[in-house]
Amino acid sequence: MDQQQTSSESNKVDGSTGELLVPSVADATVTRGKSPEEIHPLARTLEEWVEVFRGMGEKPFRAKQVYRWLHQDRVFDPDQMTNLSKALREKLKKAGVAAPGQVANVHESADGTRKILIDFVHGAKIECVMIPMSPDIGVDDYDEEEEDSPKKRVTLCISTQFGCAMGCVFCASGQSGLFRGLGAAEVVFQVLVARDYLRPGEELKNLVFMGMGEPLHHYEETERSLRLIARPEGIGMSPRRVTVSTVGLVPGIRRLGRDFDGKVGLAVSLHATNDAVRSEIMPMNKRYPIAELMKVLHEYPLPPRKRLTIEYTLIKGKNDSLEDADALARLLRSLRVKVNLIPMNPIEKSNLEAPEPKQVLAFRERLAAAGISCFVRMRKGDDVSAACGQLALQSIDPQRLTRRSPRS
Ligand code: SAH
């Protein structure tokens, strides 16, 4: 089905007020309000598994075994969980233990970037992107101290929603609005699947919530997935290797900081230094204007030596002048930040474009001269439409799409 036909204005942010017109996530994969038995098996915490097994009259130590099968061994079929009895495997199958989706396609870019298309059982096709890291790419998480690690580092960029409600005018994901948020099981599944596509000598080092969707729009699922991913019995990736990128949803930023003591990396898409321009290109700014955003960033409980990431997509004639660079430096002066400058990647439904390379360079130099640490993010994977903002909605059979439930 054509994505045009399924899109509607009602699943986007209200362009005049920035109000969210859609509920966050409410579908078969959402966890909020559910008992441990009802939560998707891949989204269950270890403690919830213990409860589930108690309810089944099974020993609590089974919880760790099953958690390991799912989150470490990436075995989703109970038949292959060989240290469990046949009877228990049958029970697990009946209780719905299965993968939440499957890989539909993998595109590989000439630069080694891999884009994985996942088809979810509850109707959503999303992409995640594996990006081989090098110091020159300017991604925030390149850690100089670990330079001598023999493994080649890969960063995985995952999606959190099918579509997006934020409506940023330069972003392909935002053009059709939101169809549904992904549940924690579907977020974690992307990380598990990506491990199958690592090459010998590569290591999944960092995780960025920078794919399709706004991770703080449905905070509970993002929070749960961060906790599941961190668990040593599972993927074991600590929050400091993870960066959550947001359009600037102020309450969500506050909760994230509080719930993880500032350990989760935070990236904020700023893209403009005054409310007039920011509201024009990012409707959400009308709800949470720059001053409010700056206040919550100042309050974010950053651990020592950590910095916030500010993303700034450079758009020709909109936000790319040297005066803009000066204003950006002034705005960020009292924050511990590094800035990722992203020359805008072209998208089909917009005439906006990147500045000339020499303007990008001049902007960067001006910002650096003002003492702001900044990088120009190199394009990765744009020959397979995997670069920032290019993850668009894939066509999907509407019968299979689990619709959002009405606003609660
Ligand atoms: N919703 C989150 C994460 C998704 S987008 C957020 O807004 O931060 C990840 C980054 O890519 C954001 O900084 C986003 O503004 C940027 N981006 C989106 N479209 C882009 C485009 N066409 N070119 C360059 N960057 C883009």
Short mmCIF file of C-alpha atoms in Angstrom, two decimals, residues 12-269:
data_model
loop_
_atom_site.label_atom_id
_atom_site.label_comp_id
_atom_site.label_asym_id
_atom_site.label_seq_id
_atom_site.Cartn_x
_atom_site.Cartn_y
_atom_site.Cartn_z
CA LYS A 12 1.48 14.36 13.48
CA VAL A 13 2.25 17.17 15.80
CA ASP A 14 -0.16 20.07 15.41
CA GLY A 15 1.78 22.46 13.20
CA SER A 16 0.34 25.57 14.82
CA THR A 17 0.74 24.68 18.47
CA GLY A 18 3.26 21.84 18.56
CA GLU A 19 0.79 19.78 20.60
CA LEU A 20 0.94 16.03 20.26
CA LEU A 21 -2.29 14.81 18.75
CA VAL A 22 -1.47 11.15 19.06
CA PRO A 23 -1.18 8.83 22.01
CA SER A 24 2.29 7.46 22.60
CA VAL A 25 2.18 3.71 22.02
CA ALA A 26 -0.78 1.48 22.51
CA ASP A 27 -0.80 -1.79 20.67
CA ALA A 28 -0.04 -5.45 20.95
CA THR A 29 3.58 -4.83 21.87
CA VAL A 30 3.21 -2.08 24.43
CA THR A 31 4.09 -3.01 28.01
CA ARG A 32 2.40 -0.36 30.10
CA GLY A 33 -0.47 -1.62 32.23
CA LYS A 34 0.19 -5.28 31.50
CA SER A 35 0.90 -8.14 33.86
CA PRO A 36 4.22 -10.00 33.41
CA GLU A 37 2.37 -12.81 31.59
CA GLU A 38 0.90 -10.35 29.11
CA ILE A 39 4.14 -8.53 28.37
CA HIS A 40 5.94 -9.72 25.24
CA PRO A 41 8.46 -12.40 26.32
CA LEU A 42 11.37 -10.45 24.86
CA ALA A 43 10.33 -7.34 26.77
CA ARG A 44 10.10 -9.09 30.14
CA THR A 45 12.67 -8.23 32.75
CA LEU A 46 14.42 -11.03 34.61
CA GLU A 47 12.25 -10.29 37.65
CA GLU A 48 9.12 -10.55 35.53
CA TRP A 49 10.30 -13.89 34.17
CA VAL A 50 10.70 -15.12 37.73
CA GLU A 51 7.09 -14.15 38.39
CA VAL A 52 5.89 -15.81 35.23
CA PHE A 53 7.65 -19.04 36.13
CA ARG A 54 6.25 -18.93 39.65
CA GLY A 55 2.80 -18.67 38.14
CA MET A 56 3.55 -21.73 36.00
CA GLY A 57 4.75 -23.68 39.03
CA GLU A 58 8.32 -23.69 37.68
CA LYS A 59 11.57 -23.01 39.54
CA PRO A 60 12.73 -19.36 39.52
CA PHE A 61 16.19 -20.26 38.17
CA ARG A 62 14.53 -21.03 34.85
CA ALA A 63 14.15 -17.27 34.46
CA LYS A 64 17.87 -16.73 33.94
CA GLN A 65 18.09 -19.66 31.54
CA VAL A 66 15.35 -18.36 29.32
CA TYR A 67 16.58 -14.77 29.55
CA ARG A 68 19.99 -15.96 28.37
CA TRP A 69 18.54 -17.94 25.48
CA LEU A 70 16.63 -14.91 24.29
CA HIS A 71 19.00 -12.04 25.00
CA GLN A 72 22.40 -13.68 24.75
CA ASP A 73 22.07 -16.65 22.42
CA ARG A 74 19.40 -15.04 20.25
CA VAL A 75 17.35 -18.21 20.30
CA PHE A 76 13.66 -17.36 20.15
CA ASP A 77 12.26 -20.80 19.40
CA PRO A 78 11.61 -22.75 22.63
CA ASP A 79 12.30 -26.03 20.76
CA GLN A 80 15.94 -25.02 20.61
CA MET A 81 16.25 -24.18 24.31
CA THR A 82 17.99 -27.44 25.00
CA ASN A 83 18.47 -27.16 28.76
CA LEU A 84 14.71 -27.00 29.34
CA SER A 85 12.43 -30.00 29.59
CA LYS A 86 10.22 -30.86 26.66
CA ALA A 87 7.15 -30.05 28.73
CA LEU A 88 8.45 -26.61 29.63
CA ARG A 89 9.39 -25.88 26.04
CA GLU A 90 5.81 -26.70 25.04
CA LYS A 91 4.49 -24.39 27.76
CA LEU A 92 6.71 -21.57 26.53
CA LYS A 93 5.54 -22.05 22.98
CA LYS A 94 1.92 -21.93 24.11
CA ALA A 95 2.71 -18.80 26.12
CA GLY A 96 3.87 -17.08 22.93
CA VAL A 97 7.66 -17.21 23.19
CA ALA A 98 8.78 -16.40 19.65
CA ALA A 99 10.71 -13.77 17.75
CA PRO A 100 8.74 -10.51 17.37
CA GLY A 101 9.78 -10.23 13.74
CA GLN A 102 12.20 -11.30 11.07
CA VAL A 103 14.84 -9.80 8.82
CA ALA A 104 13.31 -8.99 5.45
CA ASN A 105 16.34 -7.53 3.74
CA VAL A 106 19.87 -6.29 4.26
CA HIS A 107 21.44 -3.58 2.10
CA GLU A 108 25.11 -3.00 2.25
CA SER A 109 26.74 0.27 1.34
CA ALA A 110 30.11 0.61 -0.35
CA ASP A 111 31.43 2.14 2.90
CA GLY A 112 30.51 -0.95 4.98
CA THR A 113 27.30 0.50 6.42
CA ARG A 114 24.60 -2.15 6.66
CA LYS A 115 20.91 -1.33 6.66
CA ILE A 116 18.71 -4.09 8.04
CA LEU A 117 15.01 -4.11 7.26
CA ILE A 118 12.94 -5.91 9.89
CA ASP A 119 9.38 -7.02 9.36
CA PHE A 120 7.54 -7.17 12.68
CA VAL A 121 4.78 -9.66 13.35
CA HIS A 122 2.45 -6.95 14.60
CA GLY A 123 2.79 -4.98 11.43
CA ALA A 124 5.60 -2.52 11.10
CA LYS A 125 8.62 -2.55 8.85
CA ILE A 126 11.52 -0.65 10.21
CA GLU A 127 15.19 -0.22 9.54
CA CYS A 128 18.24 -0.17 11.70
CA VAL A 129 21.69 0.75 10.51
CA MET A 130 25.10 -0.67 11.40
CA ILE A 131 27.85 1.90 10.97
CA PRO A 132 31.54 0.94 11.12
CA MET A 133 33.31 3.59 13.17
CA SER A 134 36.46 5.48 12.51
CA PRO A 135 37.86 8.54 14.26
CA ASP A 136 37.14 10.76 11.27
CA ILE A 137 33.42 10.19 11.22
CA GLY A 138 32.89 12.56 14.06
CA VAL A 139 30.43 10.45 15.94
CA ASP A 140 30.32 11.42 19.54
CA ASP A 141 31.13 8.03 20.96
CA TYR A 142 34.51 7.50 19.41
CA ASP A 143 36.58 6.98 22.49
CA GLU A 144 40.22 7.86 21.96
CA GLU A 145 41.31 6.03 25.10
CA GLU A 146 40.34 2.70 23.66
CA GLU A 147 42.08 3.24 20.38
CA ASP A 148 44.29 0.18 20.80
CA SER A 149 41.34 -2.20 21.03
CA PRO A 150 41.95 -4.85 18.38
CA LYS A 151 38.30 -5.04 17.44
CA LYS A 152 36.71 -2.85 14.82
CA ARG A 153 33.91 -0.88 16.35
CA VAL A 154 30.44 -0.75 14.96
CA THR A 155 27.70 1.61 16.07
CA LEU A 156 24.13 0.49 15.68
CA CYS A 157 21.43 3.05 14.99
CA ILE A 158 17.99 1.77 15.93
CA SER A 159 14.43 2.90 15.33
CA THR A 160 11.84 3.39 18.05
CA GLN A 161 8.70 4.11 16.07
CA PHE A 162 7.08 3.15 12.79
CA GLY A 163 6.80 6.62 11.33
CA CYS A 164 7.14 9.66 13.55
CA ALA A 165 4.75 12.28 14.87
CA MET A 166 7.25 15.10 15.21
CA GLY A 167 6.88 16.41 11.67
CA CYS A 168 10.35 17.96 11.25
CA VAL A 169 10.27 19.34 7.72
CA PHE A 170 13.74 18.12 6.71
CA CYS A 171 13.30 14.52 7.86
CA ALA A 172 11.95 11.66 5.72
CA SER A 173 10.68 9.73 8.74
CA GLY A 174 8.40 12.56 9.78
CA GLN A 175 6.62 13.01 6.49
CA SER A 176 3.90 10.40 6.92
CA GLY A 177 3.22 10.84 10.61
CA LEU A 178 3.21 8.13 13.22
CA PHE A 179 1.68 4.72 12.71
CA ARG A 180 2.77 3.17 15.92
CA GLY A 181 5.53 3.13 18.45
CA LEU A 182 7.65 0.03 18.81
CA GLY A 183 7.44 -1.95 22.01
CA ALA A 184 10.57 -2.67 24.04
CA ALA A 185 10.67 -6.21 22.56
CA GLU A 186 10.95 -4.73 19.08
CA VAL A 187 13.63 -2.27 20.12
CA VAL A 188 15.73 -4.98 21.78
CA PHE A 189 15.19 -7.30 18.81
CA GLN A 190 17.01 -4.84 16.54
CA VAL A 191 20.12 -5.07 18.71
CA LEU A 192 19.95 -8.86 18.81
CA VAL A 193 19.49 -9.17 15.07
CA ALA A 194 22.32 -6.77 14.27
CA ARG A 195 24.77 -9.03 16.07
CA ASP A 196 24.20 -11.64 13.37
CA TYR A 197 25.56 -9.22 10.80
CA LEU A 198 28.82 -8.39 12.52
CA ARG A 199 31.86 -9.43 10.53
CA PRO A 200 34.77 -11.34 12.08
CA GLY A 201 36.83 -8.91 14.14
CA GLU A 202 33.97 -6.44 14.56
CA GLU A 203 32.31 -5.54 17.82
CA LEU A 204 29.01 -3.84 18.53
CA LYS A 205 30.33 -1.05 20.65
CA ASN A 206 27.74 1.70 20.72
CA LEU A 207 24.06 2.02 20.33
CA VAL A 208 22.28 5.16 19.22
CA PHE A 209 18.52 5.73 19.30
CA MET A 210 18.70 7.85 16.16
CA GLY A 211 16.74 5.87 13.61
CA MET A 212 13.12 6.34 12.75
CA GLY A 213 10.94 7.84 15.48
CA GLU A 214 11.17 9.91 18.63
CA PRO A 215 12.41 7.73 21.51
CA LEU A 216 11.07 10.00 24.24
CA HIS A 217 7.57 10.12 22.74
CA HIS A 218 6.89 6.78 24.40
CA TYR A 219 9.25 7.01 27.29
CA GLU A 220 8.25 3.76 29.05
CA GLU A 221 9.26 1.55 26.14
CA THR A 222 12.57 3.33 25.71
CA GLU A 223 13.32 3.11 29.39
CA ARG A 224 12.48 -0.58 29.52
CA SER A 225 14.58 -1.35 26.47
CA LEU A 226 17.56 0.51 27.98
CA ARG A 227 17.27 -1.62 31.12
CA LEU A 228 16.92 -4.86 29.16
CA ILE A 229 19.92 -4.03 26.98
CA ALA A 230 22.07 -3.23 30.03
CA ARG A 231 21.40 -6.52 31.80
CA PRO A 232 24.61 -8.63 32.07
CA GLU A 233 22.59 -11.84 31.63
CA GLY A 234 21.61 -10.45 28.25
CA ILE A 235 23.22 -8.00 25.86
CA GLY A 236 25.17 -6.36 28.69
CA MET A 237 25.63 -2.99 27.08
CA SER A 238 25.96 -0.33 29.74
CA PRO A 239 23.91 2.87 29.45
CA ARG A 240 27.06 4.90 28.88
CA ARG A 241 27.52 3.18 25.54
CA VAL A 242 24.03 4.20 24.54
CA THR A 243 22.89 7.56 23.23
CA VAL A 244 19.26 8.59 23.04
CA SER A 245 18.53 11.32 20.53
CA THR A 246 15.51 13.54 20.96
CA VAL A 247 13.77 16.36 19.21
CA GLY A 248 13.68 17.99 22.67
CA LEU A 249 10.74 16.60 24.62
CA VAL A 250 11.47 18.32 27.91
CA PRO A 251 9.62 16.03 30.36
CA GLY A 252 11.21 12.96 28.75
CA ILE A 253 14.70 14.44 29.05
CA ARG A 254 14.06 15.14 32.71
CA ARG A 255 12.88 11.57 33.36
CA LEU A 256 15.76 10.01 31.46
CA GLY A 257 18.27 12.01 33.46
CA ARG A 258 16.62 11.08 36.72
CA ASP A 259 16.02 7.40 35.97
CA PHE A 260 19.58 6.70 34.80
CA ASP A 261 21.48 9.30 36.85
CA GLY A 262 22.57 10.98 33.66
CA LYS A 263 24.51 7.88 32.55
CA VAL A 264 22.60 7.43 29.31
CA GLY A 265 24.14 9.57 26.60
CA LEU A 266 21.79 12.34 25.51
CA ALA A 267 21.75 13.90 22.06
CA VAL A 268 19.46 16.81 21.34
CA SER A 269 18.43 17.89 17.88
#
